[in-house]
Short mmCIF file of C-alpha atoms in Angstrom, two decimals:
data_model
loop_
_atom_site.label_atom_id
_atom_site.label_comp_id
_atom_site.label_asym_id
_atom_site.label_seq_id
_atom_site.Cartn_x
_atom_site.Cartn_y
_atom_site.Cartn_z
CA UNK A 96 3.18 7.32 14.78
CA UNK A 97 6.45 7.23 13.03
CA UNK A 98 5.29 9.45 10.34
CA UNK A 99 4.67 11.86 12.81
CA UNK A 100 7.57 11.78 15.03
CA UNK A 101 9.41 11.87 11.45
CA UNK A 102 7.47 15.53 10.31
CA UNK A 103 8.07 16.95 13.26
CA UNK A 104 12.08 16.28 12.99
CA UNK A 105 12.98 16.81 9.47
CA UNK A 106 12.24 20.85 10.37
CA UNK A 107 14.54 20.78 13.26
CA UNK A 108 17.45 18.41 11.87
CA UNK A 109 16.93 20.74 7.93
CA UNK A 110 18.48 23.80 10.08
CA UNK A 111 21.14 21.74 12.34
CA UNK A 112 22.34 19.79 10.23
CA UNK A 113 24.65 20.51 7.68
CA UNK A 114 23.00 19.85 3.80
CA UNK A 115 25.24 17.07 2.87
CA UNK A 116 24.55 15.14 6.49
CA UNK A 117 20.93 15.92 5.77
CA UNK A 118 20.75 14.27 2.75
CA UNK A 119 22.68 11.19 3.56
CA UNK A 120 20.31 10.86 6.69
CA UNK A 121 16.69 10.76 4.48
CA UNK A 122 18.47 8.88 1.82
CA UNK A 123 20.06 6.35 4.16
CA UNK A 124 16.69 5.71 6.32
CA UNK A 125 14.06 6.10 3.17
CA UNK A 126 13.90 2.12 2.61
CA UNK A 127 14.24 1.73 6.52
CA UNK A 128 11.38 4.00 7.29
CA UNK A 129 8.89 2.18 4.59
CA UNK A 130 9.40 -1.15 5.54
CA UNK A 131 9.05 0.33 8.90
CA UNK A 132 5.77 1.64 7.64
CA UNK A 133 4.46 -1.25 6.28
CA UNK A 134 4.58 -3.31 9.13
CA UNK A 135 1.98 -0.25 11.17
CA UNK A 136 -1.00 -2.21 12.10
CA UNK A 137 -4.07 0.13 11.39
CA UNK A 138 -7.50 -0.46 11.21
CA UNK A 139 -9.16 -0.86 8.05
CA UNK A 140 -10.47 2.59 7.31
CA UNK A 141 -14.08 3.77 5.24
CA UNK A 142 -13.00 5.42 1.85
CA UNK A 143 -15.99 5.22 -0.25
CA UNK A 144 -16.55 8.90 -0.40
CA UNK A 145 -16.09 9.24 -3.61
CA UNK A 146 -16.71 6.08 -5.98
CA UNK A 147 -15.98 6.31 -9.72
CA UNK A 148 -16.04 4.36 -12.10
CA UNK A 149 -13.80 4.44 -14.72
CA UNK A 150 -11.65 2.60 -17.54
CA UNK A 151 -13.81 -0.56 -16.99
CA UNK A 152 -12.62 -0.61 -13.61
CA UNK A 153 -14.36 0.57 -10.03
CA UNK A 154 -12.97 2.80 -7.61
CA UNK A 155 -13.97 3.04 -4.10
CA UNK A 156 -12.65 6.69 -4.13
CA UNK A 157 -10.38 8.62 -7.10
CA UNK A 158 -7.33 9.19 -5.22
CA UNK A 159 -4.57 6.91 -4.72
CA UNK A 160 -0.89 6.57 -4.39
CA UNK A 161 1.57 7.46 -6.82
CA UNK A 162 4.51 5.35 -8.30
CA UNK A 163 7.72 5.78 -6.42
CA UNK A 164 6.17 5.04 -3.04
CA UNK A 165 5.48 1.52 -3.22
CA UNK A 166 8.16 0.25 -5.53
CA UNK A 167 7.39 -3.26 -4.85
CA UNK A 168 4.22 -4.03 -3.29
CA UNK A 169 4.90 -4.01 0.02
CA UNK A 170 2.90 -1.05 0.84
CA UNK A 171 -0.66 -2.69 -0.76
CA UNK A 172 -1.83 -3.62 2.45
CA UNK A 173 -1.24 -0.23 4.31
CA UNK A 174 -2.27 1.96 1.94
CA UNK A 175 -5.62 -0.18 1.36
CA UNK A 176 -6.11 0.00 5.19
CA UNK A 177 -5.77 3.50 4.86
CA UNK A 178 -8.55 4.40 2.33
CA UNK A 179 -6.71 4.51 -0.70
CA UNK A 180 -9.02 4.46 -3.55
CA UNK A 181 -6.37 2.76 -5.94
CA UNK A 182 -2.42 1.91 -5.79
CA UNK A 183 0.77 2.09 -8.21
CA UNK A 184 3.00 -0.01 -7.50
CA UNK A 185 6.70 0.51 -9.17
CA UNK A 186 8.34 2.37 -11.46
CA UNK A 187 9.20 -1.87 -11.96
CA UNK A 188 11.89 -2.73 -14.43
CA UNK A 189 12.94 -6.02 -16.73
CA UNK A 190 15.54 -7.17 -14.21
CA UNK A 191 17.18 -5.26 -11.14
CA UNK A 192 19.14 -2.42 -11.15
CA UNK A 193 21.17 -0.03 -8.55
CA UNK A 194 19.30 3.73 -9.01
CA UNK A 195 21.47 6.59 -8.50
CA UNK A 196 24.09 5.74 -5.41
CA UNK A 197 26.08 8.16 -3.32
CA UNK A 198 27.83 7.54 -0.20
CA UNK A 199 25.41 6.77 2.99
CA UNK A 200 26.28 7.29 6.73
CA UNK A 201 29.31 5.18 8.32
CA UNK A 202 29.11 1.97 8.20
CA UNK A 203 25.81 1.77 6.19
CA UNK A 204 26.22 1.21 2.19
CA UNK A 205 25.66 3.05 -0.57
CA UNK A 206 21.71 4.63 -0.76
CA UNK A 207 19.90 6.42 -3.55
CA UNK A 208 19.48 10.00 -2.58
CA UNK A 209 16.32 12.05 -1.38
CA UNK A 210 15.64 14.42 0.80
CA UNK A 211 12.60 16.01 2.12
CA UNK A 212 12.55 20.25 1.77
CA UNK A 213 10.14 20.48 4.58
CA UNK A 214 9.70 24.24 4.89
CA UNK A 215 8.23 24.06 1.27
CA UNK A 216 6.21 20.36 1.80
CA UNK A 217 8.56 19.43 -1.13
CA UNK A 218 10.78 16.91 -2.29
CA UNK A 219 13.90 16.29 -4.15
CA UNK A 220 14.38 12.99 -5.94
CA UNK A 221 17.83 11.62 -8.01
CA UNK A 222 17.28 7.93 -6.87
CA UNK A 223 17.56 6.56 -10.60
CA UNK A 224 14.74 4.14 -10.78
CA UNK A 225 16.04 1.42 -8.06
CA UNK A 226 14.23 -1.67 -8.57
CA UNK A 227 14.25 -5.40 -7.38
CA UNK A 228 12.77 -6.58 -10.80
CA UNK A 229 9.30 -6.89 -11.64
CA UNK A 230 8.49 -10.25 -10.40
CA UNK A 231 8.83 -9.72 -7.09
CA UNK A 232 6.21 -6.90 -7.08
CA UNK A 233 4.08 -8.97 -9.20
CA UNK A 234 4.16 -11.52 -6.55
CA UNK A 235 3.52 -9.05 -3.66
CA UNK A 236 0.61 -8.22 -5.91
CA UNK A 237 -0.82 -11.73 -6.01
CA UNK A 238 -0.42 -12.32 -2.44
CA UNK A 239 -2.25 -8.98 -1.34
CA UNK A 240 -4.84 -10.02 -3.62
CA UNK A 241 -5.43 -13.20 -2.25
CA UNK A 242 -5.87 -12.42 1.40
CA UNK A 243 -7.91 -9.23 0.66
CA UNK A 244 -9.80 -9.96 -2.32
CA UNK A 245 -10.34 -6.33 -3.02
CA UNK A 246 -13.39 -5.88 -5.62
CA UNK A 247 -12.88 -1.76 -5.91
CA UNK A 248 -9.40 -1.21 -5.30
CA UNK A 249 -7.56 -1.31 -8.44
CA UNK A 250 -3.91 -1.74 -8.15
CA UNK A 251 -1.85 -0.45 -11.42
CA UNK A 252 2.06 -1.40 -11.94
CA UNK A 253 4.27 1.44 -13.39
CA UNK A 254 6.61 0.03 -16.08
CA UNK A 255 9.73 1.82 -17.49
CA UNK A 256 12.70 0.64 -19.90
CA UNK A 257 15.56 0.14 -18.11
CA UNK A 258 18.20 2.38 -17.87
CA UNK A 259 21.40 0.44 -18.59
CA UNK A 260 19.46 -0.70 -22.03
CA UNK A 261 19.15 1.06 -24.88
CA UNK A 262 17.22 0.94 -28.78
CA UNK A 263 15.03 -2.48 -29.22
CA UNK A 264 16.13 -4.13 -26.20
CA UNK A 265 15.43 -1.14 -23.98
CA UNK A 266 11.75 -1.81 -26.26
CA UNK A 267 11.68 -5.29 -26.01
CA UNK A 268 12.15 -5.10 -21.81
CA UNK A 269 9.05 -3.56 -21.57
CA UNK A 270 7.76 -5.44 -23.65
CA UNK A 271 8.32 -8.78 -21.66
CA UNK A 272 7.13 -6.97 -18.54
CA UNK A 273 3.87 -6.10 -19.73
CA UNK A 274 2.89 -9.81 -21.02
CA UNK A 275 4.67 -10.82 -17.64
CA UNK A 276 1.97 -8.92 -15.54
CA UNK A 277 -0.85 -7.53 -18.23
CA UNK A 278 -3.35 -10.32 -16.32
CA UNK A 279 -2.38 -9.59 -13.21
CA UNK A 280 -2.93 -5.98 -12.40
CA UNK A 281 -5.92 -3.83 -13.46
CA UNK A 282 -4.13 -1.29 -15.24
CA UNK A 283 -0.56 -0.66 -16.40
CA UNK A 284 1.33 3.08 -16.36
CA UNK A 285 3.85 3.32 -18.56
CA UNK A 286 6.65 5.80 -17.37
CA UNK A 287 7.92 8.24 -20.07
CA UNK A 288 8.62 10.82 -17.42
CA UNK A 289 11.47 10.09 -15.41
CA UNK A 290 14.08 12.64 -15.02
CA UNK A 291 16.60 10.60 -13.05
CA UNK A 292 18.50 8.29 -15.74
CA UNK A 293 20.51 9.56 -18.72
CA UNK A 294 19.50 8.63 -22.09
CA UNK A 295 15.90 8.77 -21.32
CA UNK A 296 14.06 10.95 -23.91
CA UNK A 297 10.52 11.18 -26.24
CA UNK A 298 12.34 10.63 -29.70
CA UNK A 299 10.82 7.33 -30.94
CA UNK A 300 7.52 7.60 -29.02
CA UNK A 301 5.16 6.03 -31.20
CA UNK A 302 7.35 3.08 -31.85
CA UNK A 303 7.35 2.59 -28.52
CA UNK A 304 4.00 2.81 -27.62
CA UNK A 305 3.12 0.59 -30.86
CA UNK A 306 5.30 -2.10 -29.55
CA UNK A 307 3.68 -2.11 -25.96
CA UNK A 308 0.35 -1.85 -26.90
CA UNK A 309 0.39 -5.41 -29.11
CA UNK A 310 2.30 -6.76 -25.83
CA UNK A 311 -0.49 -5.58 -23.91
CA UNK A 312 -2.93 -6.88 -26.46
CA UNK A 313 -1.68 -10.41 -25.90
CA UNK A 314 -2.89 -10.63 -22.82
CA UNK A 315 -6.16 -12.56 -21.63
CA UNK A 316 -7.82 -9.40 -20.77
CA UNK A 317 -8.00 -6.20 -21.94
CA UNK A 318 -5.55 -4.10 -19.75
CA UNK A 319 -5.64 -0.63 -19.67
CA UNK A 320 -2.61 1.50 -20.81
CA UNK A 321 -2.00 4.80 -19.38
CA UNK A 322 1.13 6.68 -20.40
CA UNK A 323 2.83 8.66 -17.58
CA UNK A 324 5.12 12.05 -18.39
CA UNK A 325 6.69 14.79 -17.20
CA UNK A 326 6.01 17.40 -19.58
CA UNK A 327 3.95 17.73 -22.40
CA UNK A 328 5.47 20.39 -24.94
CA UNK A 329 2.89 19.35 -27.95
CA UNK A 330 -0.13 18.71 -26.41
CA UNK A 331 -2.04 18.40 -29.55
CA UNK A 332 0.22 16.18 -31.20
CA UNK A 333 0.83 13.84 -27.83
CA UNK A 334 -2.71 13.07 -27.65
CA UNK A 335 -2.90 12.29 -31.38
CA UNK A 336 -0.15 10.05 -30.65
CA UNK A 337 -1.18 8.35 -27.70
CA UNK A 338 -5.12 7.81 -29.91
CA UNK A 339 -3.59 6.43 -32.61
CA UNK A 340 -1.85 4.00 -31.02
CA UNK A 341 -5.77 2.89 -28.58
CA UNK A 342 -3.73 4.27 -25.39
CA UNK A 343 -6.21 4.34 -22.52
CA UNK A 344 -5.15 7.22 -20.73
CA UNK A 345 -2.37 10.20 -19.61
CA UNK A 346 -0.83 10.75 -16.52
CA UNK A 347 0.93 14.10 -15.80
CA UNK A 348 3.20 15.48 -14.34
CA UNK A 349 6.03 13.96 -12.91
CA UNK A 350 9.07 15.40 -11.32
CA UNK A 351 10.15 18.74 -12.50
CA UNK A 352 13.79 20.09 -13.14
CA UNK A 353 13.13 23.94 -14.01
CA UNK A 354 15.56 24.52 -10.77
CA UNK A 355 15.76 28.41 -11.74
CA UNK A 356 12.13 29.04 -11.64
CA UNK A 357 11.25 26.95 -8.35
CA UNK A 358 13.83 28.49 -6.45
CA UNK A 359 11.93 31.71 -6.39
CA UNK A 360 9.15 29.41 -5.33
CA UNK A 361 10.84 27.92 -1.98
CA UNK A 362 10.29 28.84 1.88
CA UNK A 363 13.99 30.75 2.29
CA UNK A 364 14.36 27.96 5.03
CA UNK A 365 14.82 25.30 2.42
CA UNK A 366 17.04 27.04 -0.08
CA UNK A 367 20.69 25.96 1.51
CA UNK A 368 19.51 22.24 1.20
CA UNK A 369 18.16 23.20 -2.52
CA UNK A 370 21.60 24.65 -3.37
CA UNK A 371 23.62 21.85 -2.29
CA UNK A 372 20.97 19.18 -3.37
CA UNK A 373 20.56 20.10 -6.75
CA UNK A 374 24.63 20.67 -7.40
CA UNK A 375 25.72 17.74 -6.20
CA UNK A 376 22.43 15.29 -7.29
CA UNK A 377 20.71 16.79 -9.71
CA UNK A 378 17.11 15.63 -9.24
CA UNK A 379 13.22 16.43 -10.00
CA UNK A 380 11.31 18.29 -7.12
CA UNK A 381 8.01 17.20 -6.17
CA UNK A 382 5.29 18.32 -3.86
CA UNK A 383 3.44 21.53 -3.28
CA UNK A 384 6.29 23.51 -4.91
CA UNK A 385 5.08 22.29 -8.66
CA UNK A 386 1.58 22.99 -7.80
CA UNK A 387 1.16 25.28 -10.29
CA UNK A 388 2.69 24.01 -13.25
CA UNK A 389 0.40 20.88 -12.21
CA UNK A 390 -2.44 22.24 -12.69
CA UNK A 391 -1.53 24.44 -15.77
CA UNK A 392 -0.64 21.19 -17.79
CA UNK A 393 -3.76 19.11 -17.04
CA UNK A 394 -5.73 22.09 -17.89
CA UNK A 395 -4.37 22.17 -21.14
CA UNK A 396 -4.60 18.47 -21.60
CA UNK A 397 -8.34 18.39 -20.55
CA UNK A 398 -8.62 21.19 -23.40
CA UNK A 399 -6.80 19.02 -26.15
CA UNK A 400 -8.59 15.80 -24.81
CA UNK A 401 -12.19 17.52 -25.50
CA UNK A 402 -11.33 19.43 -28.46
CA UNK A 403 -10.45 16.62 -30.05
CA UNK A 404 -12.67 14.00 -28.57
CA UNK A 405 -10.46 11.93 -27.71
CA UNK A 406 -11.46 9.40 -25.09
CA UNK A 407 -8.38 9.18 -23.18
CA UNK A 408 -8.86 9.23 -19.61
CA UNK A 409 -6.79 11.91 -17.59
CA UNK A 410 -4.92 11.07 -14.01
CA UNK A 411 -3.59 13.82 -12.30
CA UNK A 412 -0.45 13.66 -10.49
CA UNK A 413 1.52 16.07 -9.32
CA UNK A 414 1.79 19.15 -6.45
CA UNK A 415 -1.88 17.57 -4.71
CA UNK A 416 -1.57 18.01 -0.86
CA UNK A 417 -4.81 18.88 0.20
CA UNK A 418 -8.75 19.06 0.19
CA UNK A 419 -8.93 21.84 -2.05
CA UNK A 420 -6.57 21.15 -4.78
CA UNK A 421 -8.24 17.51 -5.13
CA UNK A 422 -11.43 19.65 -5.29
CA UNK A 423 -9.84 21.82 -8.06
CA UNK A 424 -8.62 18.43 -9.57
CA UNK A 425 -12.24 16.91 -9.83
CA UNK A 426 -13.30 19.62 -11.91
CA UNK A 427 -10.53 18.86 -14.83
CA UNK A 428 -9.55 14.67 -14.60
CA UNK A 429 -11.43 11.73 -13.17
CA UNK A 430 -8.51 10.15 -11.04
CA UNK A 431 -5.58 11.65 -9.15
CA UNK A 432 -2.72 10.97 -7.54
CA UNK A 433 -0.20 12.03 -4.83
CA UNK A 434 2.87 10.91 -3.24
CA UNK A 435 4.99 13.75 -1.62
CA UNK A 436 1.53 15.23 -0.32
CA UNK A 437 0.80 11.86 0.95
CA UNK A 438 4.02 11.34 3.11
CA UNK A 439 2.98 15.16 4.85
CA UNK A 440 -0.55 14.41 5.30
CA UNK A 441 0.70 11.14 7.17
CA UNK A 442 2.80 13.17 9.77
CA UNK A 443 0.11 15.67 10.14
CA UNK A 444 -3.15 13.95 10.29
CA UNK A 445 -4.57 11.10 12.24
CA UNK A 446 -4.64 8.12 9.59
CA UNK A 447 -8.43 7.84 10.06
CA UNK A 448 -9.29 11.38 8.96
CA UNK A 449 -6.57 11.35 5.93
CA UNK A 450 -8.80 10.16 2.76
CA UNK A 451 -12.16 10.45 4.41
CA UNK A 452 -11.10 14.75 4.56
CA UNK A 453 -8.88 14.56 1.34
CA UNK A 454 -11.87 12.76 -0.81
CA UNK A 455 -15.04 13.86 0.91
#
């Protein structure tokens, strides 16, 4: 219900409202509205429409949530009531940290910013990786697992240096998160893509990757390691990376920045907001507005991937809102994600129909 009520207002309050109030208002009630949203009581919905099996692990269907909506576990039991075939929790870090602040509404503190382009079923995100530290959605993880016992709903953690770190103990964070939850979770994502905190960049990748795989390798269990990023410039070499280093799998895309190019993509309705968003916050756009790009860039991963037989396994993220582009997915990865597509498809569907019509 108040997903609904939500998608039906961000339209009218995106053309009354001035850009800067519209901003503060999404970025002020994000946290407010999911908590809100966790607390929905809905019935446990079917979702085994489309079971794979992948990555040693079974999935009642091959969609689920991306990282950035459930950044610490609270959402697990909502989005398994809702049919999600899997869940991400995170991007988690070492030990706490801020995000991105700007000034909120009066009287309310500082917020990360976001703010919903609704005309274009878009987003725009500079929030800067907030995160309560990793043990407290590790713990959220261990109590949804021990009330629902879940045998097909994987639930991955999204991992990512943090930002006020730098060099080997920007490494050696990660590091300690991944032996910190590597039994734990069924799979871990490691985020490479982020476009929201300075200093973040690809030099050094193999080092990295090195360094979190023998974490990983610690571990009682064999863990699968995906690697999550936002553009791939080299696929060729990037895959030949990620193999040589017994990565499980790729996630892509994240976020993008291009502002010039999407602008020519937008409703006209949502340019104002754009404009004003992007000057004064910077920030990745996500949604049906990357659609495109999406798809191009798992295509040419899926190429790479089978022309060198590698045995990496592909999730797709990025630009899915619908039946059809998850039907355009299936022909190219094995798993997919959404998040922006997600949050629409809650204010526009009934929650029964959402995965049982998005993964029929």
């Amino acid at each position: 219900m108040l997903a609904r009520i939500d998608h039906r207002l961000r339209y009218f309050l995106s053309q009354s409202l001035s850009p800067a109030m519209y901003t503060k208002l999404y970025s002020a009630t994000r946290s407010w509205y999911l908590k809100l949203l966790s607390k929905e009581l809905i019935t446990l919905h079917p979702s085994n429409y489309k079971p794979t099996s992948i990555l040693g692990l079974n999935f009642r269907n091959d969609l689920g949530n991306a990282a950035g909506l459930d950044k610490d576990g609270s959402l697990l039991a909502f989005n398994y009531h809702m049919g999600a075939g899997f869940a991400i929790v995170g991007t988690v870090l070492n030990k706490p940290h801020t995000g991105n602040l700007i000034k909120s509404l009066p009287f309310l503190p500082k917020t990360n910013p976001w703010a919903p382009l609704p005309y274009s079923n878009s987003c725009l995100n500079s929030m800067g990786l907030p995160s309560k530290g990793y043990q407290i959605a590790l713990d959220s993880i261990k109590k949804f697992r021990d009330i629902y016992q879940a045998t097909d709903f994987p639930i991955g953690i999204s991992i990512m240096g943090h930002p006020l770190e730098t060099g080997q103990e920007k490494i050696d964070g990660v590091c300690n998160v991944i032996k910190a939850v590597c039994n734990d979770v069924d799979f871990i994502e490691i985020n490479e893509s982020c476009p929201n905190v300075k200093g973040h960049n690809n030099d050094g990748l193999n080092i990295r990757l090195a360094s979190f795989v023998q974490a990983r390798d610690l571990g009682s269990k064999h863990t699968p390691l995906l690697v999550k990023f936002g553009n791939v410039h080299n696929t060729k070499e990037t895959i030949k990376i990620l193999d040589s280093n017994n990565i499980d799998g790729i996630t892509a895309v994240n976020t993008q920045t291009n502002y010039e190019d999407l602008i020519l993509k937008l409703n006209p309705k949502d340019k104002t907001l754009f404009n004003y968003y992007t000057k004064n916050h910077n920030g990745g756009l996500s949604g049906s507005i990357i659609n495109q790009h999406s798809f191009k860039t798992i295509t040419n991963i899926a190429t790479e991937i089978k022309e060198l037989k590698s045995n990496l396994c592909l999730m797709h993220v990025g630009g899915i809102t619908n039946n059809d582009d998850i039907q355009k997915s299936r022909a190219i990865a094995p798993l997919r994600q959404w998040y922006t597509g997600y949050m629409g498809a809650l204010g526009s569907m009934q929650p029964n129909l959402i995965y049982k019509t998005m993964t029929k």
